[in-house]
XYZ file of N, CA and C in Angstrom:
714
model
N 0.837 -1.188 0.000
C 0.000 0.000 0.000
C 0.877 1.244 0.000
N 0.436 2.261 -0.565
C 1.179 3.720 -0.338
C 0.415 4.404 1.071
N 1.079 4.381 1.698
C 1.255 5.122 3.176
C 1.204 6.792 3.206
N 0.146 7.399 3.204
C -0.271 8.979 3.273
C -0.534 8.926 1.921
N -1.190 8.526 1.027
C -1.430 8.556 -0.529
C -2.522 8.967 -0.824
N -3.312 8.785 -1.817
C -4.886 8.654 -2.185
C -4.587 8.266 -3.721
N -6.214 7.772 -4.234
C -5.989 7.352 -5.448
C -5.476 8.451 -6.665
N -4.670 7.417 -7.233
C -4.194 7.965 -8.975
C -5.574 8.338 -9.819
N -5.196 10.050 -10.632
C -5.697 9.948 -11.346
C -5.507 9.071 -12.403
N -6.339 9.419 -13.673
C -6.046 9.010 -14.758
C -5.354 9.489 -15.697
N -4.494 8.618 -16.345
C -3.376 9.392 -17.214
C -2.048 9.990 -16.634
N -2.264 9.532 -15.046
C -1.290 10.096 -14.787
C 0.162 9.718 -14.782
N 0.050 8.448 -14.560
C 0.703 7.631 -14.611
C 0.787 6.289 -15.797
N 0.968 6.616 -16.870
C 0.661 5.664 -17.583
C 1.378 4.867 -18.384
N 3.424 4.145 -17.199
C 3.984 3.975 -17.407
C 3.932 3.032 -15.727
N 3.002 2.989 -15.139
C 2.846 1.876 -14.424
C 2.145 0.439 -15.005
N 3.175 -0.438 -14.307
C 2.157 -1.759 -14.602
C 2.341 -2.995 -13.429
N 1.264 -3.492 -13.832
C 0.765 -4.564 -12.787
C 1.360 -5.760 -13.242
N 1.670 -6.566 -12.406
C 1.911 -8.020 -12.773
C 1.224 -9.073 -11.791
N 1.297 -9.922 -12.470
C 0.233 -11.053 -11.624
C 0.662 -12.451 -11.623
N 1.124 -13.269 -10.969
C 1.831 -14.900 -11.526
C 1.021 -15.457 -10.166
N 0.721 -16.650 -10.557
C 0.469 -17.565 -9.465
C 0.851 -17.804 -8.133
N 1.960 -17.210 -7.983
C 2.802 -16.896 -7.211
C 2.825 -15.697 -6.171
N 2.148 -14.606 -6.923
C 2.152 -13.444 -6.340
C 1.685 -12.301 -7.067
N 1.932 -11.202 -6.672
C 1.570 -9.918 -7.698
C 2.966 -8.860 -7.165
N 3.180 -7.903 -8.258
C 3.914 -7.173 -8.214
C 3.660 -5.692 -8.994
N 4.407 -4.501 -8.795
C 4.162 -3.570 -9.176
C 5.425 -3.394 -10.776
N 5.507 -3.050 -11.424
C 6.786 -2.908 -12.483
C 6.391 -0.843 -13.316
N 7.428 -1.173 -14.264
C 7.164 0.131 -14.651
C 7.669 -0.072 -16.636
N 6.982 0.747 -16.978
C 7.265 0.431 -18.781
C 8.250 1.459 -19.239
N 9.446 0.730 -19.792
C 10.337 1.881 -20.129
C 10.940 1.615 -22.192
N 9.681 0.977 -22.466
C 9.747 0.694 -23.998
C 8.354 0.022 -24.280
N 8.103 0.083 -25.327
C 6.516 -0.744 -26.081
C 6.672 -2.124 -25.318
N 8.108 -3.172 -25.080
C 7.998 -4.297 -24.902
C 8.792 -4.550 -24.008
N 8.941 -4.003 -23.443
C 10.064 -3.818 -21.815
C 9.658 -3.325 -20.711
N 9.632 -3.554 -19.336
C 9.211 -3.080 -18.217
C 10.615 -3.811 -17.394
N 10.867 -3.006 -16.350
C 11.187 -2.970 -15.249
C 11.153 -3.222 -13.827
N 11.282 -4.267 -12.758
C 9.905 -4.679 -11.684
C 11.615 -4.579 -10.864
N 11.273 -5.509 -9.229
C 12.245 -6.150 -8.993
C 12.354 -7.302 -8.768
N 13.622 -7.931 -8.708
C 13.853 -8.921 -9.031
C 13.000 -9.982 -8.219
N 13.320 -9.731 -6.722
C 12.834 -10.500 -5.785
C 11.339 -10.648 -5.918
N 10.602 -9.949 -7.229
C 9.055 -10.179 -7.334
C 8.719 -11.644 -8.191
N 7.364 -12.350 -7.665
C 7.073 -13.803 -8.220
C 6.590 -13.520 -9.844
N 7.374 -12.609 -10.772
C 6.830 -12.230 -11.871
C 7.662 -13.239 -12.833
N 7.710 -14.520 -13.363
C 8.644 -14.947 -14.314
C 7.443 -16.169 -14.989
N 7.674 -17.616 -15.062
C 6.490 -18.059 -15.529
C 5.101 -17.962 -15.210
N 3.709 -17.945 -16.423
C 3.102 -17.277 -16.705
C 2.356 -16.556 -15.392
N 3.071 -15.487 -15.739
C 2.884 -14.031 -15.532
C 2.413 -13.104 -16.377
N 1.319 -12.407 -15.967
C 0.548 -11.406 -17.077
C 0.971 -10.065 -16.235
N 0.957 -9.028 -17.237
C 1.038 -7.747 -17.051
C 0.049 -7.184 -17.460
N -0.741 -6.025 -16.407
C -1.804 -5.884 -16.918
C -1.155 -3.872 -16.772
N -2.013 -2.873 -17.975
C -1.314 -1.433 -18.299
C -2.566 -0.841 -18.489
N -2.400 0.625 -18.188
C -3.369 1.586 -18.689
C -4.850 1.607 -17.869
N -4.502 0.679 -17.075
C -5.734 0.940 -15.968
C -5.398 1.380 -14.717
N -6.496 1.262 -14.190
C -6.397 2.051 -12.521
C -6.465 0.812 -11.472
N -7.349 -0.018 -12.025
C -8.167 -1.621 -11.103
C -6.975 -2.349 -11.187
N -6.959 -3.134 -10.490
C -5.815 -4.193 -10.731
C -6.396 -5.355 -11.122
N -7.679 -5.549 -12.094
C -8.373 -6.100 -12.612
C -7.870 -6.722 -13.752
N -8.107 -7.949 -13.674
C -7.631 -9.050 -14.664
C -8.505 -9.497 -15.815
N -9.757 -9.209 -15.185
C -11.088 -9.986 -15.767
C -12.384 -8.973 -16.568
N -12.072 -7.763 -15.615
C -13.722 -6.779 -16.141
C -12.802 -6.231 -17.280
N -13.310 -5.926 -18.438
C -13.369 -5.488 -19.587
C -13.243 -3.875 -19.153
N -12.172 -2.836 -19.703
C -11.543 -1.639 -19.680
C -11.485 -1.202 -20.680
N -12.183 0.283 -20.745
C -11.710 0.459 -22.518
C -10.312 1.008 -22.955
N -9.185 0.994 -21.884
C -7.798 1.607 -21.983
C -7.387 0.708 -21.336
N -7.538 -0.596 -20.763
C -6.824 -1.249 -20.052
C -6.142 -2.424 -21.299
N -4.668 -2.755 -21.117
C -3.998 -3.753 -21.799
C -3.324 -4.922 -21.375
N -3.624 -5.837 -21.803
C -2.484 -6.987 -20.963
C -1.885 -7.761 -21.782
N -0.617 -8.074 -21.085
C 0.830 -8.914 -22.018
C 0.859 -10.021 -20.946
N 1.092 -11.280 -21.703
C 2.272 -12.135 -21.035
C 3.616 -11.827 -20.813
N 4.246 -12.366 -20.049
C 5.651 -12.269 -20.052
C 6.282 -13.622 -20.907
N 7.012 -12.750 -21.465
C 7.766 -14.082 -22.442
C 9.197 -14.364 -22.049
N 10.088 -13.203 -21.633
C 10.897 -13.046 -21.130
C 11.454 -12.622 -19.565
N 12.424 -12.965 -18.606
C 12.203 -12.455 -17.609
C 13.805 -12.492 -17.106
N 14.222 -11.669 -17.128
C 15.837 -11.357 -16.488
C 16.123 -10.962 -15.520
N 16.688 -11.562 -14.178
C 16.729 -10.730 -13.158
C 18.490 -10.494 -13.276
N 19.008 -9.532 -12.606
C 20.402 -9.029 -12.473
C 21.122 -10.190 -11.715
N 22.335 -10.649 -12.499
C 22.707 -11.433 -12.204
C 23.517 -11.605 -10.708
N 23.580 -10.240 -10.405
C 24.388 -10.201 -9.115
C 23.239 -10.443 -8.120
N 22.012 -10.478 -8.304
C 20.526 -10.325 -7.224
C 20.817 -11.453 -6.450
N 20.522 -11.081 -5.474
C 20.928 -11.921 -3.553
C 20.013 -11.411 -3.018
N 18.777 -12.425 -2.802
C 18.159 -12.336 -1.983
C 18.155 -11.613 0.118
N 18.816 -12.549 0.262
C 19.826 -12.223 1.992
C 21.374 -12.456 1.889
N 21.596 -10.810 1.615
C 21.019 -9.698 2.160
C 20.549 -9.616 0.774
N 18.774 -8.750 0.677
C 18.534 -7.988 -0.414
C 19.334 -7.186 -1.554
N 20.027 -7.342 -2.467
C 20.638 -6.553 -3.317
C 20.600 -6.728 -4.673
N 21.301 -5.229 -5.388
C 20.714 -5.752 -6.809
C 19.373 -5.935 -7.111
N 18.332 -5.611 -6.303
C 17.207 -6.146 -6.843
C 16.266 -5.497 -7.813
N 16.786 -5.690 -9.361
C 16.313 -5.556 -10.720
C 16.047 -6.608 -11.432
N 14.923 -6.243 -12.323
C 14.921 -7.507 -13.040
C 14.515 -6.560 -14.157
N 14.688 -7.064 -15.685
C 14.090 -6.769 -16.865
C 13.070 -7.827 -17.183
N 11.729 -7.413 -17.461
C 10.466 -8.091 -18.547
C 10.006 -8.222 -19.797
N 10.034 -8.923 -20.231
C 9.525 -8.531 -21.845
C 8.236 -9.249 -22.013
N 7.654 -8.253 -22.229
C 6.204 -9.160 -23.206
C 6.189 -9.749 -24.431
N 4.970 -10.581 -24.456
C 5.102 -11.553 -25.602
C 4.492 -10.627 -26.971
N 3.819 -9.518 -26.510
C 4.091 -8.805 -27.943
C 4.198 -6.805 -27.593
N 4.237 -5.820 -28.116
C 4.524 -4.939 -27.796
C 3.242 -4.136 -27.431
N 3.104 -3.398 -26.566
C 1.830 -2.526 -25.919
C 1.883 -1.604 -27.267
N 0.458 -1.224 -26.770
C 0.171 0.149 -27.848
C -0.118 1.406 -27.183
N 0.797 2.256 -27.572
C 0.569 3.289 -26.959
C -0.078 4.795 -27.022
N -0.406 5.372 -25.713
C -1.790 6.386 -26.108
C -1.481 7.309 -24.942
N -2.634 7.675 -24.607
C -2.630 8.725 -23.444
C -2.099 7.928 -22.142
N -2.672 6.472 -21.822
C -3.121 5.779 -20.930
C -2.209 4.880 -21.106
N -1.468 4.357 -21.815
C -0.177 3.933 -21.661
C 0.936 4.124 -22.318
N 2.040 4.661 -21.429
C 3.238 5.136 -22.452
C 4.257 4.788 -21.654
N 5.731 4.508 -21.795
C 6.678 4.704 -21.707
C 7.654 5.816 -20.765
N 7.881 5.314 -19.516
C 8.703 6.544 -18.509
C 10.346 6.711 -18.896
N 10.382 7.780 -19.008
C 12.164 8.375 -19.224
C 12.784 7.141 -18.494
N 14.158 6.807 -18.984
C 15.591 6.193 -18.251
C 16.342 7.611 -17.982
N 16.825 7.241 -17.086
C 18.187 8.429 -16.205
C 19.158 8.246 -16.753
N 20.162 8.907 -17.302
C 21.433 8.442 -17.354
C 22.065 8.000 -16.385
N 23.004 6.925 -16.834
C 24.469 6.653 -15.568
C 24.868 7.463 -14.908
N 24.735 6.999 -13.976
C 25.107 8.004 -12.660
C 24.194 9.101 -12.151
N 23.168 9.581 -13.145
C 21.963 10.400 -12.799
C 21.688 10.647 -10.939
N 21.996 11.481 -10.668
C 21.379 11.225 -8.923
C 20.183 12.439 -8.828
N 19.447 11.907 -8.041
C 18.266 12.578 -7.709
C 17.699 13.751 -6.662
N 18.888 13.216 -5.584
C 19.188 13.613 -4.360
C 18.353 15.227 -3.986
N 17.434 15.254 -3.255
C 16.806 16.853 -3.156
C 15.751 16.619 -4.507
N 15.669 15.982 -5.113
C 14.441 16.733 -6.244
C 13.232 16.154 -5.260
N 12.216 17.103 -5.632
C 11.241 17.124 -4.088
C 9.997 16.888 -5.363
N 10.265 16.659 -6.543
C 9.042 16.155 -7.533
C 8.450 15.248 -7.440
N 8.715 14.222 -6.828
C 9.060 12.107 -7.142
C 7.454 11.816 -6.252
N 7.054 10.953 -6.827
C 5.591 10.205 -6.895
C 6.230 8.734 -6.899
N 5.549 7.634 -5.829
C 5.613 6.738 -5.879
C 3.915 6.236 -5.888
N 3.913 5.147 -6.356
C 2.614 4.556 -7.091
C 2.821 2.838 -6.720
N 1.539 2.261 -6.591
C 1.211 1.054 -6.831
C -0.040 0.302 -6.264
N -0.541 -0.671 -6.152
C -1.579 -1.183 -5.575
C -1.739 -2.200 -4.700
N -0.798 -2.186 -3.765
C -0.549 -2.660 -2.365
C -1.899 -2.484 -1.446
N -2.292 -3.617 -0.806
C -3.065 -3.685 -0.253
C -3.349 -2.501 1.047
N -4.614 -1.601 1.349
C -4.528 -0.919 2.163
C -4.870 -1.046 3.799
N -5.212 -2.752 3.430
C -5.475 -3.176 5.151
C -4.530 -4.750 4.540
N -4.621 -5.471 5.895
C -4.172 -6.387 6.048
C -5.709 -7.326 5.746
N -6.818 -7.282 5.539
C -7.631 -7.817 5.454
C -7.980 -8.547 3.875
N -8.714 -9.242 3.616
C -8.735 -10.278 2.626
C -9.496 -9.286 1.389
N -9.600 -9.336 0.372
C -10.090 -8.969 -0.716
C -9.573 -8.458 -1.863
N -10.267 -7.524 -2.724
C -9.944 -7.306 -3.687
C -8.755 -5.914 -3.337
N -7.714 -5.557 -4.617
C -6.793 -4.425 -4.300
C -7.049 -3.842 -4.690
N -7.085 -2.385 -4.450
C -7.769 -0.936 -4.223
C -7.147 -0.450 -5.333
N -7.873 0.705 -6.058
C -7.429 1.250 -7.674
C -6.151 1.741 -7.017
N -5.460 1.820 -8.183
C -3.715 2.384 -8.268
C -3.993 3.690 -7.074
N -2.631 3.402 -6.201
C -3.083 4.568 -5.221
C -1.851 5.259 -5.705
N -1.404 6.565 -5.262
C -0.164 7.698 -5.115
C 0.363 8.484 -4.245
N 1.422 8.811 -4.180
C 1.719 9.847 -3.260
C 2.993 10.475 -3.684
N 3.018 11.989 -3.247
C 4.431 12.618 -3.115
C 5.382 12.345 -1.778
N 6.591 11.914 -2.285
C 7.319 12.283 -1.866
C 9.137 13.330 -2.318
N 10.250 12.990 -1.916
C 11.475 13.331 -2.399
C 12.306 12.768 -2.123
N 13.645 12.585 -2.837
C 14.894 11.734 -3.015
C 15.897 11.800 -1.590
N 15.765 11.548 -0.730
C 16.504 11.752 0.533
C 17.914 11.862 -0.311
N 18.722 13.020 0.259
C 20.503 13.022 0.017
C 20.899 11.605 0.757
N 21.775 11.484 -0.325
C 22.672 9.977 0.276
C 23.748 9.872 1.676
N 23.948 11.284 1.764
C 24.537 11.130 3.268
C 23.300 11.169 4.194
N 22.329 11.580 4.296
C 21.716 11.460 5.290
C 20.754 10.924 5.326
N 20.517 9.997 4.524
C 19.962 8.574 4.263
C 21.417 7.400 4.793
N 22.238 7.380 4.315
C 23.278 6.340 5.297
C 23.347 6.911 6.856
N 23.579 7.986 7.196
C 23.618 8.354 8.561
C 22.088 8.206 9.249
N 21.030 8.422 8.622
C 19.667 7.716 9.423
C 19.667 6.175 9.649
N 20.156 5.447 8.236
C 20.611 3.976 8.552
C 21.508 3.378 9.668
N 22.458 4.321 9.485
C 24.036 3.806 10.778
C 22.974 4.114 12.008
N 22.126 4.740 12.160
C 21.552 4.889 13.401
C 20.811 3.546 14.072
N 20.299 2.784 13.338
C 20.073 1.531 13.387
C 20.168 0.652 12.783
N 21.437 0.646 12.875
C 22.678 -0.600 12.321
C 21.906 -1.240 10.436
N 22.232 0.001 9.984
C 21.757 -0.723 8.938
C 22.866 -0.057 7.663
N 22.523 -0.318 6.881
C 24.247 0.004 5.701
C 23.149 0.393 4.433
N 23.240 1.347 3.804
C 22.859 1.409 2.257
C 23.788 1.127 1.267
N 23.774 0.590 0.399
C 24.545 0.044 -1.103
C 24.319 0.643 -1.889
N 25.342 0.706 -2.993
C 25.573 1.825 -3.771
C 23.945 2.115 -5.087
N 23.559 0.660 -4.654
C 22.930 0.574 -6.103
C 21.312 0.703 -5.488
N 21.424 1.682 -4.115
C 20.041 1.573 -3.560
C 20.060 3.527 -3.280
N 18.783 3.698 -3.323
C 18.376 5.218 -2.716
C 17.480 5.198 -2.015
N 17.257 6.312 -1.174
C 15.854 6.215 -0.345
C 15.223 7.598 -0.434
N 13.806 7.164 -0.151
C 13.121 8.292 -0.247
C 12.836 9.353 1.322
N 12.329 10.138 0.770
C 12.575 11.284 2.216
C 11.222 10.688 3.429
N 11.577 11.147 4.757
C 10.749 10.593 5.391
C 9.545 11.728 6.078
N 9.563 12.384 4.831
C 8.301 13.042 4.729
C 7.391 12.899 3.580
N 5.912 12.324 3.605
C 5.318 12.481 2.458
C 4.731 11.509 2.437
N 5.014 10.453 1.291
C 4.272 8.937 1.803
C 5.219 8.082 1.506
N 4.743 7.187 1.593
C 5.566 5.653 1.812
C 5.335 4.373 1.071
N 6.041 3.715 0.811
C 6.149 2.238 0.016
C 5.835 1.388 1.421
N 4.833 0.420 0.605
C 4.600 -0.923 2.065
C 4.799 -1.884 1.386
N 3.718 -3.336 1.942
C 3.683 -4.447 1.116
C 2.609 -4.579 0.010
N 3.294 -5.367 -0.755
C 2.759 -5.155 -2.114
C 2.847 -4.084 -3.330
N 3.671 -3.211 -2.945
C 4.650 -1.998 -3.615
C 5.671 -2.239 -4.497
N 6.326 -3.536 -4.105
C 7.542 -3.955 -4.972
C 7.771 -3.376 -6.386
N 8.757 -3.125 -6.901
C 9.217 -2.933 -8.106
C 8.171 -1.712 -8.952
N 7.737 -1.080 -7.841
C 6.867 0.202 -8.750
C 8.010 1.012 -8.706
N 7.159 2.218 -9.738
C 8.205 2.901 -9.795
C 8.419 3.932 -8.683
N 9.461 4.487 -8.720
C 9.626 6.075 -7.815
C 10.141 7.177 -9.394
N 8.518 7.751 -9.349
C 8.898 8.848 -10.848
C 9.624 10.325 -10.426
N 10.384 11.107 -10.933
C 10.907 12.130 -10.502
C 10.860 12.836 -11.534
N 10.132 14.124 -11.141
C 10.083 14.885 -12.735
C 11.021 15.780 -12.656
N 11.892 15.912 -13.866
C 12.995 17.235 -14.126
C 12.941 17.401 -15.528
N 13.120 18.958 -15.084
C 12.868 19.335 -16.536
C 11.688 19.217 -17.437
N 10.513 19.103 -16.743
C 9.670 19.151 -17.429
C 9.244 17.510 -17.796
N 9.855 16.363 -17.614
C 10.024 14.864 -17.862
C 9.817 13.752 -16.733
N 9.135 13.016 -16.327
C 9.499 12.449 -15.286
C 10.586 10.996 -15.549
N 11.344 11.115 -14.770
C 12.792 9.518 -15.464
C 12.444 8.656 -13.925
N 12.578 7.285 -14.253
C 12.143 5.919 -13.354
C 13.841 6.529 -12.377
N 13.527 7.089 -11.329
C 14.818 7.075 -10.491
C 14.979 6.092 -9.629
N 14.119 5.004 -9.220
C 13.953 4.112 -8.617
C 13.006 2.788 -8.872
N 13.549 1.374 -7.930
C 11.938 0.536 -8.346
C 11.971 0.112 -6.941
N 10.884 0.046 -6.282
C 10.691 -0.215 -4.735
C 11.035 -1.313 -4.801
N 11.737 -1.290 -3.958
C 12.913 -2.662 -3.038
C 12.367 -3.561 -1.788
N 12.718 -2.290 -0.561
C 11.966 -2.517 0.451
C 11.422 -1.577 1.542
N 11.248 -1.844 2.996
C 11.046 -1.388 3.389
C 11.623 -1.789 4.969
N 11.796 -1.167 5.888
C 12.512 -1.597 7.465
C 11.761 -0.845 8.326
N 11.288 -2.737 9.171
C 10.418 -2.283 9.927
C 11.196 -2.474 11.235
N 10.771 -2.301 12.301
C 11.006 -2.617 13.663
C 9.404 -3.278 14.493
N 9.778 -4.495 14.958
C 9.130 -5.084 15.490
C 8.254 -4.159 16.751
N 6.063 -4.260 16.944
C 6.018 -3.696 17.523
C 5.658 -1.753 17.622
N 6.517 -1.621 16.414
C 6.590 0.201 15.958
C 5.719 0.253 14.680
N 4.178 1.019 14.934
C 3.556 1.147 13.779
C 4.124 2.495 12.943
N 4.840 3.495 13.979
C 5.189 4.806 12.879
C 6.439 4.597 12.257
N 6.761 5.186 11.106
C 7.801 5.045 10.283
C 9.103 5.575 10.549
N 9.922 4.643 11.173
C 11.215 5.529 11.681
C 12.362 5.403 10.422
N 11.811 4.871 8.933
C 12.823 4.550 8.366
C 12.473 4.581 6.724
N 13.544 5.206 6.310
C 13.002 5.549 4.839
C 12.545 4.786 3.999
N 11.887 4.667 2.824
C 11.597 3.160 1.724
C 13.193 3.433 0.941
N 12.934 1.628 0.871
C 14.660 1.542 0.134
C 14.074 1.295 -1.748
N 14.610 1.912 -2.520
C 14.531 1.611 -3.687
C 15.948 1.647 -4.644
N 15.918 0.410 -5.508
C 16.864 0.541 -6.506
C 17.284 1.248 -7.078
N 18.187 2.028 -7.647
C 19.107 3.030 -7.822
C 19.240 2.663 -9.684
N 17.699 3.215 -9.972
C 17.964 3.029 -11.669
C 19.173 3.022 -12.489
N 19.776 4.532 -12.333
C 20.771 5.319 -12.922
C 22.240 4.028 -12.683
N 22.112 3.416 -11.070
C 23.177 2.566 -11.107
C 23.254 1.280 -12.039
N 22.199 0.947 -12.785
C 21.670 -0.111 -13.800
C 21.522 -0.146 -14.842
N 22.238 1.105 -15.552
C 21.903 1.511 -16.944
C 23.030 0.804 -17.996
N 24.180 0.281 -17.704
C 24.866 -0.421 -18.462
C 23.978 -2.005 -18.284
N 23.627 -2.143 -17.548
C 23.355 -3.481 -17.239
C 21.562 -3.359 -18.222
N 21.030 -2.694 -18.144
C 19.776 -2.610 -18.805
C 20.098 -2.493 -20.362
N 20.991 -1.746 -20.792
C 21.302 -1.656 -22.040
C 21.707 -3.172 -23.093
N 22.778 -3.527 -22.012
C 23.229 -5.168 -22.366
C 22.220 -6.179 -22.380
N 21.476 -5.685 -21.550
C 20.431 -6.771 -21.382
C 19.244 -6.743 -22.535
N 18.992 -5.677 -22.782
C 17.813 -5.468 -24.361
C 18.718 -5.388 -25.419
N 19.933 -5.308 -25.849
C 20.550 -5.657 -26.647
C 20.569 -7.066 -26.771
N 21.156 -7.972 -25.481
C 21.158 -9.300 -26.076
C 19.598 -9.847 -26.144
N 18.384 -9.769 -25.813
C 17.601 -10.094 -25.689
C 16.041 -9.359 -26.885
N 17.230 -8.421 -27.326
C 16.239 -8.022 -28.479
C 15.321 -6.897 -28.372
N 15.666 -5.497 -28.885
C 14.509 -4.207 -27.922
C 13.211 -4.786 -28.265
């Protein structure tokens, strides 16, 4: 769930996508007609559908902008380690290419090394459950937040023994928040007029017991993945 959020309009986001496998569900993000982005540690690899351009996380009711792909392809980063969490990227490919419109398009890549640090633009998105209770998941929810600076995102960590990695960022701990069922959405950051995928939700650190948030959401560090994303739709075909 997004933590201080409310629902997504429409159109606003229309470089989020849903995934769904037997296994689980996950959040991803579209960064080509036939490519998306999730993380790794999500149950998205055999048949797995991606569902785009809607708000429902609806598989079944008929949408007149809603689209869905199989996954045909599924790459996670070869360095990805579960415990401890790291690396956690994966590339998707669908089994044929989305079509694109108002309601679904394609989010900017960052360049290498791109840092975000202070841009106070960034929207995180997905459809994480908003109770712990049984049912259906609530339309695409949103919220603002901003790119916490990397020193004081590691120095909030060292405070309770925790370490950030190079290939992770966190968001500020004002605004809203990534929970469960958030995975691999995006964190959008607009500059310049553009919003670029600066992140894909990773995780989150809780403390046993403590319902308020003493600790930032951890997300993947796009910009640190851009040789590795490039190699990877090269050998695998844009």
């Amino acid at each position: 769930m997004i933590i201080a959020g409310g629902p997504a309009p429409e159109k606003v986001f229309p470089w989020q996508v849903g995934f769904v496998s037997p296994r689980g569900s996950c959040g991803g993000v579209l960064i080509s007609k036939s490519w998306a982005l999730t993380a790794a540690h999500c149950p998205v690899w055999e048949q797995a559908t991606g569902i785009l351009g809607s708000l429902l996380f609806d598989f079944k009711t008929h949408q007149p902008h809603k689209q869905m792909r199989r996954v045909k392809v599924a790459v996670k980063h070869e360095n990805f380690s579960l415990n401890p969490l790291t690396y956690d990227v994966a590339l998707v490919k669908f089994d044929s290419p989305v079509v694109l419109d108002d309601y679904v398009r394609p989010i900017c890549l960052p360049k290498k090394g791109d840092v975000f640090d202070g841009v106070n633009s960034c929207f995180i998105s997905g459809w994480g459950r908003l109770s712990e209770s049984p049912g259906p998941k609530p339309p695409l929810q949103f919220g603002r937040t901003s790119v916490m600076p990397e020193s004081i995102c590691i120095y909030t960590l060292r405070l309770y023994g925790r370490h950030l990695k190079s290939c992770e960022l966190c968001s500020d701990l004002v605004g809203s928040f990534v929970s469960r069922g958030d995975s691999g959405g995006p964190l959008s950051c607009k500059v310049g007029g553009r919003y670029y995928a600066a992140g894909l939700g990773s995780y989150v650190i809780k403390m046993v017991g403590i319902d308020i948030v003493l600790f930032p959401s951890i997300f993947s560090k796009v910009s640190e993945f851009m040789d590795w994303i490039f190699k990877t739709l090269e050998e695998h075909g844009l």
